[in-house]
mmCIF file of C-alpha atoms in Angstrom:
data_model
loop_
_atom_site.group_PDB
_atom_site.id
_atom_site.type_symbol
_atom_site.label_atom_id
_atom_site.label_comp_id
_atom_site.label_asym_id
_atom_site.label_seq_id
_atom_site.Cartn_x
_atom_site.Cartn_y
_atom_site.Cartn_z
ATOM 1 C CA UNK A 1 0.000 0.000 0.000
ATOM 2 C CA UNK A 2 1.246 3.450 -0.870
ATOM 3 C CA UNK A 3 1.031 6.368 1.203
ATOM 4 C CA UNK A 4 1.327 9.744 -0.116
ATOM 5 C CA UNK A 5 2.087 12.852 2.547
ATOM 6 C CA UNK A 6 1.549 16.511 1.523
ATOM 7 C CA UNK A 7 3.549 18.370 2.834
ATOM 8 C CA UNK A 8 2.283 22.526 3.434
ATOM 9 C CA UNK A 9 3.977 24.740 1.264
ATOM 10 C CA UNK A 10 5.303 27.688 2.677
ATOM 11 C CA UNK A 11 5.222 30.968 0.088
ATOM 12 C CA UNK A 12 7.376 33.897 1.498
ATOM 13 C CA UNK A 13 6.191 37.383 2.274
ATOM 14 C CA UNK A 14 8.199 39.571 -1.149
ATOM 15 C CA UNK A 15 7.416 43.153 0.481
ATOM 16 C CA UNK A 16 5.081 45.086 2.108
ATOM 17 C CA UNK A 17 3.330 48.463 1.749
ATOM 18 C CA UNK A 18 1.648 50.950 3.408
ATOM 19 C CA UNK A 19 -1.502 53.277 1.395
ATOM 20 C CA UNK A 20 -0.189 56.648 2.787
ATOM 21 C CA UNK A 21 3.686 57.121 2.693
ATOM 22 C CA UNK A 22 2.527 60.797 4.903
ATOM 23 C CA UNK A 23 0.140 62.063 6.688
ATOM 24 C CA UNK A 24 -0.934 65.325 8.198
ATOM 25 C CA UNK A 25 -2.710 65.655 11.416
ATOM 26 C CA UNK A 26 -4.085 67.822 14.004
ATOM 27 C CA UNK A 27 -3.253 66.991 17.500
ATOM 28 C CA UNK A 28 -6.038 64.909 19.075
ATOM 29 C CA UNK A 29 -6.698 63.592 15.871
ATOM 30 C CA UNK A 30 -6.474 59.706 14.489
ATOM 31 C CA UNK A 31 -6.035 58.170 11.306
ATOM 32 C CA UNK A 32 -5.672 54.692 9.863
ATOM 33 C CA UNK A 33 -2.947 53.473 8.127
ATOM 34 C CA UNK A 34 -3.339 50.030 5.658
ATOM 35 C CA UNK A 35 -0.562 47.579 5.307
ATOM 36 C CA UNK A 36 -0.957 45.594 2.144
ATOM 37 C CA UNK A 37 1.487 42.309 1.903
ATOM 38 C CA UNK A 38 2.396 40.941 -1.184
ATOM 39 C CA UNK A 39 2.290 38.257 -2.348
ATOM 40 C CA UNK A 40 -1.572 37.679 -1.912
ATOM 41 C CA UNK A 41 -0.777 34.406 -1.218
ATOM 42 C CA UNK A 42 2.217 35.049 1.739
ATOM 43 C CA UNK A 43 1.661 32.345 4.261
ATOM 44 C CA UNK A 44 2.440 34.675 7.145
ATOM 45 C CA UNK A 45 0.992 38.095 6.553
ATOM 46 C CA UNK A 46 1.399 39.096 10.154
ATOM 47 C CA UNK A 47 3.150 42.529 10.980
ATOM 48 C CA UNK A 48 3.861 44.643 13.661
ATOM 49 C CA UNK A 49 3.497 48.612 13.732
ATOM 50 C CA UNK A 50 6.181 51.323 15.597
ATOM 51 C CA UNK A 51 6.745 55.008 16.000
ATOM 52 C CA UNK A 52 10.081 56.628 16.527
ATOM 53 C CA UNK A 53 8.762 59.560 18.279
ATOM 54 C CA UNK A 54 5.645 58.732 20.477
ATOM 55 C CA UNK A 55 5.665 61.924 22.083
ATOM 56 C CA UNK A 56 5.025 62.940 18.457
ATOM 57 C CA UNK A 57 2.427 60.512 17.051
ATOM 58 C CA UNK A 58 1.460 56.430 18.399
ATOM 59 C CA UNK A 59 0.084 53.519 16.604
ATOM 60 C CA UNK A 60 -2.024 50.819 17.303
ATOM 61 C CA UNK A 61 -2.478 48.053 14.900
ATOM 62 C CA UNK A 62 -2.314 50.352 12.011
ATOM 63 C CA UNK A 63 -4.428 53.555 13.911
ATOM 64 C CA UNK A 64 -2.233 56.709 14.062
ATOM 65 C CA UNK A 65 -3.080 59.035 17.162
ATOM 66 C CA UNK A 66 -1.669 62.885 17.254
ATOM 67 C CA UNK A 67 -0.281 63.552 20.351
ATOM 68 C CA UNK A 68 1.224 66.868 19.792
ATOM 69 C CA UNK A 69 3.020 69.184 17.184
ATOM 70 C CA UNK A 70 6.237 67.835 15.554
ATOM 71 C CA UNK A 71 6.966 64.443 13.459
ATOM 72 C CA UNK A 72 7.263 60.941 13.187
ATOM 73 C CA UNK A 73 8.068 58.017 11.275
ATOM 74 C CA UNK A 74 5.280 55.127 11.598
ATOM 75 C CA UNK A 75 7.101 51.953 10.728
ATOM 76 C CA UNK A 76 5.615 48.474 9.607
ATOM 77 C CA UNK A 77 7.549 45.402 9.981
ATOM 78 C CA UNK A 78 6.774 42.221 8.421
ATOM 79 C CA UNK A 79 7.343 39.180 10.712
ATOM 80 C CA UNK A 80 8.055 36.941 7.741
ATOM 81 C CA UNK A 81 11.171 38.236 6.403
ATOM 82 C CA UNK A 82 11.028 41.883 8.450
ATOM 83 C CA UNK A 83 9.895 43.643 5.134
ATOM 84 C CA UNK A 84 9.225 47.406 5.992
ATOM 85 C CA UNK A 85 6.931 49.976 4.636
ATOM 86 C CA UNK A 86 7.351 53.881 6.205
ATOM 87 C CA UNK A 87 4.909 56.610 6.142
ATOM 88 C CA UNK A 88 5.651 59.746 7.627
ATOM 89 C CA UNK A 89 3.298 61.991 9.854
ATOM 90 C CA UNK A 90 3.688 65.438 10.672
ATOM 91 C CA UNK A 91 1.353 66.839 13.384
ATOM 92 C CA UNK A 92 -0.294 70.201 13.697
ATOM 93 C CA UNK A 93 -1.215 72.494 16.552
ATOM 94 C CA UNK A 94 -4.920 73.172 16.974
ATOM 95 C CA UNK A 95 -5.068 77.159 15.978
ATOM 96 C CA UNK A 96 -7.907 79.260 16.206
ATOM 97 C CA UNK A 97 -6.878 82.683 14.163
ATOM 98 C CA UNK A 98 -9.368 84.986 12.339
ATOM 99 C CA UNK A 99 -8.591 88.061 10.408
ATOM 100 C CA UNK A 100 -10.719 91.228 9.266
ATOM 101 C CA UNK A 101 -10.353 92.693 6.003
ATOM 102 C CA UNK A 102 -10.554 96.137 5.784
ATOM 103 C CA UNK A 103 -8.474 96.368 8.969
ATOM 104 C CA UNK A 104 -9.232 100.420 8.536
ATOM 105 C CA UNK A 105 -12.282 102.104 7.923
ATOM 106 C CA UNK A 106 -12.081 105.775 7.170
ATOM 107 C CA UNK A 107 -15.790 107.935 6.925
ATOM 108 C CA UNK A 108 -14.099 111.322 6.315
ATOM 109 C CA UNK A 109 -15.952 114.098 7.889
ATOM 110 C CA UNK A 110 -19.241 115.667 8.832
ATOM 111 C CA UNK A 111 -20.341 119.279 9.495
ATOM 112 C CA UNK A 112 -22.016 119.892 13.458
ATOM 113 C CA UNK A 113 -25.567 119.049 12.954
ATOM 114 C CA UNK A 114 -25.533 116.395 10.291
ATOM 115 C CA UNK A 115 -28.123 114.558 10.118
ATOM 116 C CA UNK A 116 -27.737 111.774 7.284
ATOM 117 C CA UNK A 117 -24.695 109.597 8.359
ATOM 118 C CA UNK A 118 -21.684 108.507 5.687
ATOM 119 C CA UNK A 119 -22.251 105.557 4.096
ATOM 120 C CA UNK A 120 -21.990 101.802 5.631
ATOM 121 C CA UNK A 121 -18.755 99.990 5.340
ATOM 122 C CA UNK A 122 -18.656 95.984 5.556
ATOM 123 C CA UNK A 123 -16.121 94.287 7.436
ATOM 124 C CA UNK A 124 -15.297 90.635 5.951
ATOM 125 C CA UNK A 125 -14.272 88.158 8.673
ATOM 126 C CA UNK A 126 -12.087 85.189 7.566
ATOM 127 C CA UNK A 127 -11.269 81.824 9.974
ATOM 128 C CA UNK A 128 -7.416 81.596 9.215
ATOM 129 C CA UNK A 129 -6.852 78.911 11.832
ATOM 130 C CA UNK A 130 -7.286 75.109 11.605
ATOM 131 C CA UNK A 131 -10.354 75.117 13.849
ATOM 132 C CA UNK A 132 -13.786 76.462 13.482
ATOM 133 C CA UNK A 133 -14.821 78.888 16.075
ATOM 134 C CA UNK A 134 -17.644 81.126 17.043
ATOM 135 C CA UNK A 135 -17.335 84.917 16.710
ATOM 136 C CA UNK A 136 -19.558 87.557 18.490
ATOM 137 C CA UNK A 137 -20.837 90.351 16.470
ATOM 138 C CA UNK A 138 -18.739 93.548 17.987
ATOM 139 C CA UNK A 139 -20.196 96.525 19.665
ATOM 140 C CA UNK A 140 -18.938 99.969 19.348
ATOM 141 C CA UNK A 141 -19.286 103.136 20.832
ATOM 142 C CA UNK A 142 -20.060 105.668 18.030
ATOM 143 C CA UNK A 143 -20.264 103.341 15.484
ATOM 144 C CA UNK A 144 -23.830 101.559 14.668
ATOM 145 C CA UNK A 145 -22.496 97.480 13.630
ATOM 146 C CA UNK A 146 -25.189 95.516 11.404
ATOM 147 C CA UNK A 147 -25.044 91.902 11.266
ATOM 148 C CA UNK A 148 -24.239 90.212 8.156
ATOM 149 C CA UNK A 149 -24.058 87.249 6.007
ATOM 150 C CA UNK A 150 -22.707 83.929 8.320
ATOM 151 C CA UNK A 151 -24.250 85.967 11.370
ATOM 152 C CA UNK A 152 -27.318 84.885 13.397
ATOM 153 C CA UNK A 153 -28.377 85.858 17.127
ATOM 154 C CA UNK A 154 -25.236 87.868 17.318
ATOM 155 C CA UNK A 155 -23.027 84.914 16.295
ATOM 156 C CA UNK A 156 -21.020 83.280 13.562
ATOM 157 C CA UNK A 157 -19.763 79.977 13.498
ATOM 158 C CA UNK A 158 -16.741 79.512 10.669
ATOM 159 C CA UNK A 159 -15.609 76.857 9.655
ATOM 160 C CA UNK A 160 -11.296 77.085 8.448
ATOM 161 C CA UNK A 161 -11.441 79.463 5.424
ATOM 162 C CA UNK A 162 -14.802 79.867 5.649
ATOM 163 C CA UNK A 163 -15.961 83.774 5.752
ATOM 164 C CA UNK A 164 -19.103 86.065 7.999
ATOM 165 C CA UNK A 165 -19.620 90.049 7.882
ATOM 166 C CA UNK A 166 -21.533 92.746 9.042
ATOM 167 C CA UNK A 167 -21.385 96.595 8.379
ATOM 168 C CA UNK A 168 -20.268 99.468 10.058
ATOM 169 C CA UNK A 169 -21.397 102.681 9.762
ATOM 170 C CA UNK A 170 -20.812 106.144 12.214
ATOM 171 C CA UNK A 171 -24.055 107.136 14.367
ATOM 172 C CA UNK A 172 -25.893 110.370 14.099
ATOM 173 C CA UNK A 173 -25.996 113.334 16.457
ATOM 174 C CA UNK A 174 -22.300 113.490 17.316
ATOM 175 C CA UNK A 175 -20.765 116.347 18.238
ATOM 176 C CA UNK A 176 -17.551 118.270 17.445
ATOM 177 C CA UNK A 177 -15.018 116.128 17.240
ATOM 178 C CA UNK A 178 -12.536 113.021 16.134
ATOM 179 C CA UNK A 179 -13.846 109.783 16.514
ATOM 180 C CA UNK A 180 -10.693 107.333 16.452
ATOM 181 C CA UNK A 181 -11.998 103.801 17.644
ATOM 182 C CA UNK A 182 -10.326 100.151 17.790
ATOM 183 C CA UNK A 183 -13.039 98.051 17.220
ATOM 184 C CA UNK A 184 -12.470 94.296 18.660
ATOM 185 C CA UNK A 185 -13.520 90.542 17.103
ATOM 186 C CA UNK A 186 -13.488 88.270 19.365
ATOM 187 C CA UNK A 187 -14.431 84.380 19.291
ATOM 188 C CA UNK A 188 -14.047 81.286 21.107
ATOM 189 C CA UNK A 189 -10.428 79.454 22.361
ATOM 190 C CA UNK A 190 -9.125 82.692 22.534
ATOM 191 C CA UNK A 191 -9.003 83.701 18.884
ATOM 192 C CA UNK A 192 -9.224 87.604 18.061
ATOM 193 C CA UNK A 193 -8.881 90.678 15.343
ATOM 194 C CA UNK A 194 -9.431 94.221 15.249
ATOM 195 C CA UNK A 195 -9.993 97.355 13.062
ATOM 196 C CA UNK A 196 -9.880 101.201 13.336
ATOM 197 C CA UNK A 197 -13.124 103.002 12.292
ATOM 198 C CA UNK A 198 -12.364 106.693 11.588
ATOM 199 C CA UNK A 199 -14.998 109.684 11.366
ATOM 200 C CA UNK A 200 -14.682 113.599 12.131
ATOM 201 C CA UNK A 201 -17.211 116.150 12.996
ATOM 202 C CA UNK A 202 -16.353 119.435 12.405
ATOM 203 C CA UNK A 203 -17.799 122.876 13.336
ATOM 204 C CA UNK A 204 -20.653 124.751 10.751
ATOM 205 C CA UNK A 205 -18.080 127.955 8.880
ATOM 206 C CA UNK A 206 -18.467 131.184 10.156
ATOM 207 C CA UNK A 207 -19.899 133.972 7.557
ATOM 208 C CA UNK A 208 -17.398 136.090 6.538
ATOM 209 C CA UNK A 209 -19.025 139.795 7.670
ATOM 210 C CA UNK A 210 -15.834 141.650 6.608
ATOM 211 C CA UNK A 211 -16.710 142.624 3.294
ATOM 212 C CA UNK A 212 -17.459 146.766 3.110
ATOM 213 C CA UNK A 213 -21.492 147.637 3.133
ATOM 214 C CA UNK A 214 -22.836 149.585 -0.028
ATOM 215 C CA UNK A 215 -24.710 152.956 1.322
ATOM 216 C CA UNK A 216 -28.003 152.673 -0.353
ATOM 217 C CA UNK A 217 -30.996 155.048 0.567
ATOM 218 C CA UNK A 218 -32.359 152.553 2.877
ATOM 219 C CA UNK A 219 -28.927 151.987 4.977
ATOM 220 C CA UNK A 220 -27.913 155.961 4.384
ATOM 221 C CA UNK A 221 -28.728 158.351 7.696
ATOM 222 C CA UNK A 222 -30.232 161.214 7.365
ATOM 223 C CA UNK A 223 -28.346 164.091 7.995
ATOM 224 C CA UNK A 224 -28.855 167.533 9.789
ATOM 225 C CA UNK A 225 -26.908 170.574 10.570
ATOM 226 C CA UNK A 226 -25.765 169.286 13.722
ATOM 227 C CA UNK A 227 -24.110 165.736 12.457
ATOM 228 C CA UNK A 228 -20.527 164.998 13.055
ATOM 229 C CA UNK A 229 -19.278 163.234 9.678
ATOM 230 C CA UNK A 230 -16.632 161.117 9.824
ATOM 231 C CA UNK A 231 -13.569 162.430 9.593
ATOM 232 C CA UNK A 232 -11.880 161.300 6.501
ATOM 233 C CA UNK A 233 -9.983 162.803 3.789
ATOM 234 C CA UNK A 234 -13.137 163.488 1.449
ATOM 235 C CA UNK A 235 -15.329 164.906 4.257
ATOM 236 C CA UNK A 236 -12.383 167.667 4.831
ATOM 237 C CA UNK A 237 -12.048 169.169 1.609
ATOM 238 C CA UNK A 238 -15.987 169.038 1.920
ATOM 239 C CA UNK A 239 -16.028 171.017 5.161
ATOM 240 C CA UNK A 240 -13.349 173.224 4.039
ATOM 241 C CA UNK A 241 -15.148 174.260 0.851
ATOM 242 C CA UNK A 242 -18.548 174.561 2.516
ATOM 243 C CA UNK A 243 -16.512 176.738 4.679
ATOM 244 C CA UNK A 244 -15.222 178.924 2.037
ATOM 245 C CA UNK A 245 -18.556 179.061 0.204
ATOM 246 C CA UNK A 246 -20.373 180.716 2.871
ATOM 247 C CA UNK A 247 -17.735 183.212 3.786
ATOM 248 C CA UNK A 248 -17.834 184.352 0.338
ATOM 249 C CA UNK A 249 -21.522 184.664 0.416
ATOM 250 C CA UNK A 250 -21.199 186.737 3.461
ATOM 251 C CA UNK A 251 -18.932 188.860 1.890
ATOM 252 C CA UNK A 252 -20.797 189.638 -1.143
ATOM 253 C CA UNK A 253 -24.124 190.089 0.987
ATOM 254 C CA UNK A 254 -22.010 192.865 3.147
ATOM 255 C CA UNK A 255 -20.655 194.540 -0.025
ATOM 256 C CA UNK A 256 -24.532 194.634 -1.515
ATOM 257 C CA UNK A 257 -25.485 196.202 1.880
ATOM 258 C CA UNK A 258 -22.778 198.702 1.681
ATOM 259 C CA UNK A 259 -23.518 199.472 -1.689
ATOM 260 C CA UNK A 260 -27.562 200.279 -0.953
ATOM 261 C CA UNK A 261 -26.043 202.211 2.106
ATOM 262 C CA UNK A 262 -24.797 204.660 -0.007
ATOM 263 C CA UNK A 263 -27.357 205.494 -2.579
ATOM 264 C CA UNK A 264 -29.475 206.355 0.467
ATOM 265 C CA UNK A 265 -27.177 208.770 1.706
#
């Protein structure tokens, strides 16, 4: 009788690879990585996962956990033949940034008493961080601040490069002066911006009275013997000939009373 044994054929692990040779994380964050062993067929496919900087980044069975800003080299090790595969992870800080764009709004000027204020300006709010966060609509002292597109209840939440406004615009009724203000955005985990609003009020002209008064008929006194012109260069020569003219008229009324005096005799 024959006997035939089989004996298990043992097929070799060739290489191993990983899906993601990097990865980019925020800290907190997890991701997977896949090891894929070739040949399909390997009779051992087992591996085992490392990290040369675990204050950096861990792994568990393939799961990558940021544990804080920095990087590190997850390593996969085949335990048939110690084939490797590396994929590189660099870690982020959580950040919570926004930004306002105009950072200075300028309204010119306004004359005491206006009464129609310059026209709105909008502020654009952008989430520069990696985080979304909730911003407060800003208050202001002089200025009147409209909610805008992203805002609701007095809040916006933005997502990373996502975008909310609202307008400002100077109030009415303010009086002489220069309204310089810093106007503060603030939202959650400590993220922040600010602008400077800009708007004058200035006092109404004075009318210029200096310019010389015509003398019409209306505006001209009436004048009598006993008036005191003004003594000028004009009113002189006046009064001088006035003077002259009525000594000569004496004179020739004397000499026509001499005259008749005469003939009488």
């Amino acid at each position: 009788m024959n006997i035939t044994i089989n004996q298990a054929v043992n097929v070799p692990v060739e290489s191993v690879s990983l899906g993601q040779t990097e990865l980019r994380l925020i800290e907190g964050d997890t991701s997977t990585l896949t090891a894929t062993v070739k040949p399909s067929s390997a009779t051992n496919k087992d591996v085992t996962w490392s990290s040369d900087n675990p204050s950096v980044a861990t792994v568990n069975n393939g799961v990558v956990t940021a544990v804080s800003e920095g990087t590190a080299n997850i390593t996969v090790t085949t335990k048939d033949g110690n084939k490797t595969a590396t994929s590189e992870v660099t870690v982020l800080a959580r950040t919570y940034n926004i930004s306002a764009n105009p950072t200075t709004l300028d309204f010119g000027s306004a004359t005491d008493g206006y009464t129609k204020a310059p026209e709105e300006q909008t502020v654009t709010i952008t989430n520069t961080g990696n985080q979304g966060v909730i911003v407060d609509l800003p208050t202001s002292t002089n200025y009147i601040i409209t909610a805008g597109a992203g805002f609701a209840n007095g809040t916006a939440t933005i997502a990373p490069n996502s975008t909310a406004q609202f307008t400002v615009q100077p109030k009415t009724g303010l009086a002489i002066g220069t309204y310089n203000e810093t106007i503060t955005v603030s939202g959650s985990n400590g993220a922040s911006t600010s602008l400077n609003a800009n708007f004058t009020v200035s006092a109404v002209p004075a009318t210029d009275d200096t310019s010389p008064i015509k003398e019409t008929p209306e505006n001209t006194a009436s004048t009598n013997d006993n008036q005191v012109l003004p003594q000028t260069s004009d009113n002189n020569f006046l009064f001088m000939t006035m003077l002259c003219l009525i000594s000569l008229v004496s004179l020739i009324s004397g000499l026509i009373a001499l005259r008749n005096l005469k003939r009488v005799k």
